Tab-separated table of C-alpha atoms in Angstrom:
chain	number	residue	atom	x	y	z
B	1	MET	CA	-15.976	-1.432	-10.352
B	2	THR	CA	-13.406	-4.088	-9.488
B	3	LYS	CA	-13.510	-5.442	-5.965
B	4	LYS	CA	-10.191	-5.288	-4.154
B	5	THR	CA	-10.328	-9.013	-3.400
B	6	GLU	CA	-10.447	-9.847	-7.116
B	7	ILE	CA	-6.975	-8.533	-7.811
B	8	SER	CA	-3.712	-8.993	-5.941
B	9	PHE	CA	-1.446	-6.132	-4.958
B	10	GLU	CA	1.111	-7.227	-7.535
B	11	GLN	CA	-1.480	-7.411	-10.316
B	12	ALA	CA	-2.856	-3.984	-9.418
B	13	LEU	CA	0.631	-2.465	-9.276
B	14	THR	CA	1.637	-3.993	-12.623
B	15	GLU	CA	-1.527	-2.695	-14.301
B	16	LEU	CA	-1.013	0.713	-12.689
B	17	GLU	CA	2.550	0.864	-14.021
B	18	GLN	CA	1.327	-0.034	-17.511
B	19	ILE	CA	-1.296	2.706	-17.374
B	20	ALA	CA	1.308	5.234	-16.252
B	21	GLU	CA	3.592	4.238	-19.150
B	22	ASN	CA	0.743	4.563	-21.658
B	23	LEU	CA	-0.209	7.983	-20.329
B	24	GLU	CA	3.408	9.158	-20.384
B	25	ARG	CA	3.790	8.171	-24.043
B	26	GLY	CA	0.945	10.539	-24.899
B	27	GLN	CA	-0.399	8.372	-27.702
B	28	LEU	CA	-3.860	7.814	-26.227
B	29	THR	CA	-6.941	9.735	-27.255
B	30	LEU	CA	-8.463	12.083	-24.727
B	31	GLU	CA	-11.219	9.593	-23.962
B	32	GLU	CA	-8.721	6.719	-23.570
B	33	SER	CA	-6.571	8.902	-21.339
B	34	ILE	CA	-9.522	9.743	-19.103
B	35	LYS	CA	-10.553	6.093	-18.835
B	36	SER	CA	-6.958	5.091	-18.097
B	37	TYR	CA	-6.677	7.798	-15.453
B	38	GLU	CA	-9.900	6.643	-13.779
B	39	ARG	CA	-8.700	3.025	-13.791
B	40	GLY	CA	-5.337	4.139	-12.421
B	41	MET	CA	-7.002	5.967	-9.534
B	42	GLU	CA	-9.086	2.871	-8.798
B	43	LEU	CA	-5.933	0.722	-8.779
B	44	LYS	CA	-4.156	3.241	-6.537
B	45	THR	CA	-6.994	2.978	-4.022
B	46	ILE	CA	-6.827	-0.831	-4.156
B	47	CYS	CA	-3.042	-0.832	-3.598
B	48	GLN	CA	-3.311	1.629	-0.696
B	49	SER	CA	-6.040	-0.459	0.918
B	50	ILE	CA	-4.029	-3.672	0.621
B	51	LEU	CA	-0.913	-1.953	2.030
B	52	ALA	CA	-2.836	-0.440	4.954
B	53	GLU	CA	-4.281	-3.848	5.801
B	54	ALA	CA	-0.826	-5.462	5.645
B	55	GLU	CA	0.757	-2.748	7.770
B	56	GLY	CA	-1.946	-3.224	10.382
B	57	LYS	CA	-0.887	-6.836	10.690
B	58	ILE	CA	2.755	-6.036	11.391
B	59	GLU	CA	3.657	-6.960	14.884
B	60	TYR	CA	6.901	-6.788	16.721
B	61	LEU	CA	8.361	-7.857	20.019
B	62	SER	CA	9.903	-5.499	22.525
B	63	LYS	CA	11.338	-5.739	25.997
B	64	SER	CA	9.738	-3.825	28.821
B	65	GLY	CA	11.740	-1.932	31.410
B	66	ALA	CA	11.505	-5.011	33.648
B	67	GLY	CA	13.093	-7.148	30.913
B	68	GLU	CA	9.883	-8.954	29.913
B	69	THR	CA	9.287	-9.593	26.219
B	70	GLN	CA	6.024	-8.067	24.958
B	71	LYS	CA	4.237	-8.583	21.640
B	72	LYS	CA	3.077	-5.265	20.162
B	73	THR	CA	1.120	-4.350	17.079
B	74	ALA	CA	2.511	-1.518	15.012
B	75	SER	CA	0.084	1.372	15.069
B	76	PRO	CA	-0.782	3.107	11.814
B	77	LYS	CA	0.212	6.761	11.480
B	78	SER	CA	-1.872	9.477	9.923
B	79	GLU	CA	-2.467	9.472	6.155
B	80	THR	CA	-0.004	12.340	5.703
B	81	SER	CA	2.842	10.156	6.859
B	82	SER	CA	4.722	7.942	4.409
B	83	ARG	CA	5.053	5.107	6.935
B	84	ALA	CA	2.159	3.354	8.612
B	85	ALA	CA	3.988	1.518	11.369
B	86	THR	CA	5.765	2.990	14.334
B	87	PRO	CA	9.327	1.698	14.262
B	88	PRO	CA	10.955	0.393	17.419
B	89	SER	CA	12.602	3.239	19.266
B	90	THR	CA	15.219	1.415	21.322
B	91	ASP	CA	17.743	-1.357	20.962
B	92	GLU	CA	15.711	-3.353	23.487
B	93	GLU	CA	13.006	-4.078	20.906
B	94	LEU	CA	13.163	-7.317	18.963
B	95	PHE	CA	11.535	-8.162	15.662
């Protein structure tokens, strides 16, 4: 199994796209298709892990009610949500 640190997000995404194209063409044998699918799922997990880590690092600045600037870390949402960071909710927040 490939460790997630051995491949960049871009490399994993490019390989995943190539696998998807090969599977869509339908020219692979059953065994090749299964191996490609397994590799694709592994790459999907790697990409999701890298994205979750990056989203956890997103920070933003906001102003409190008293007008003070505060540094906040975006909090991840549940896995069912398509976005991991809570967007600023008012015009008072700065990026």
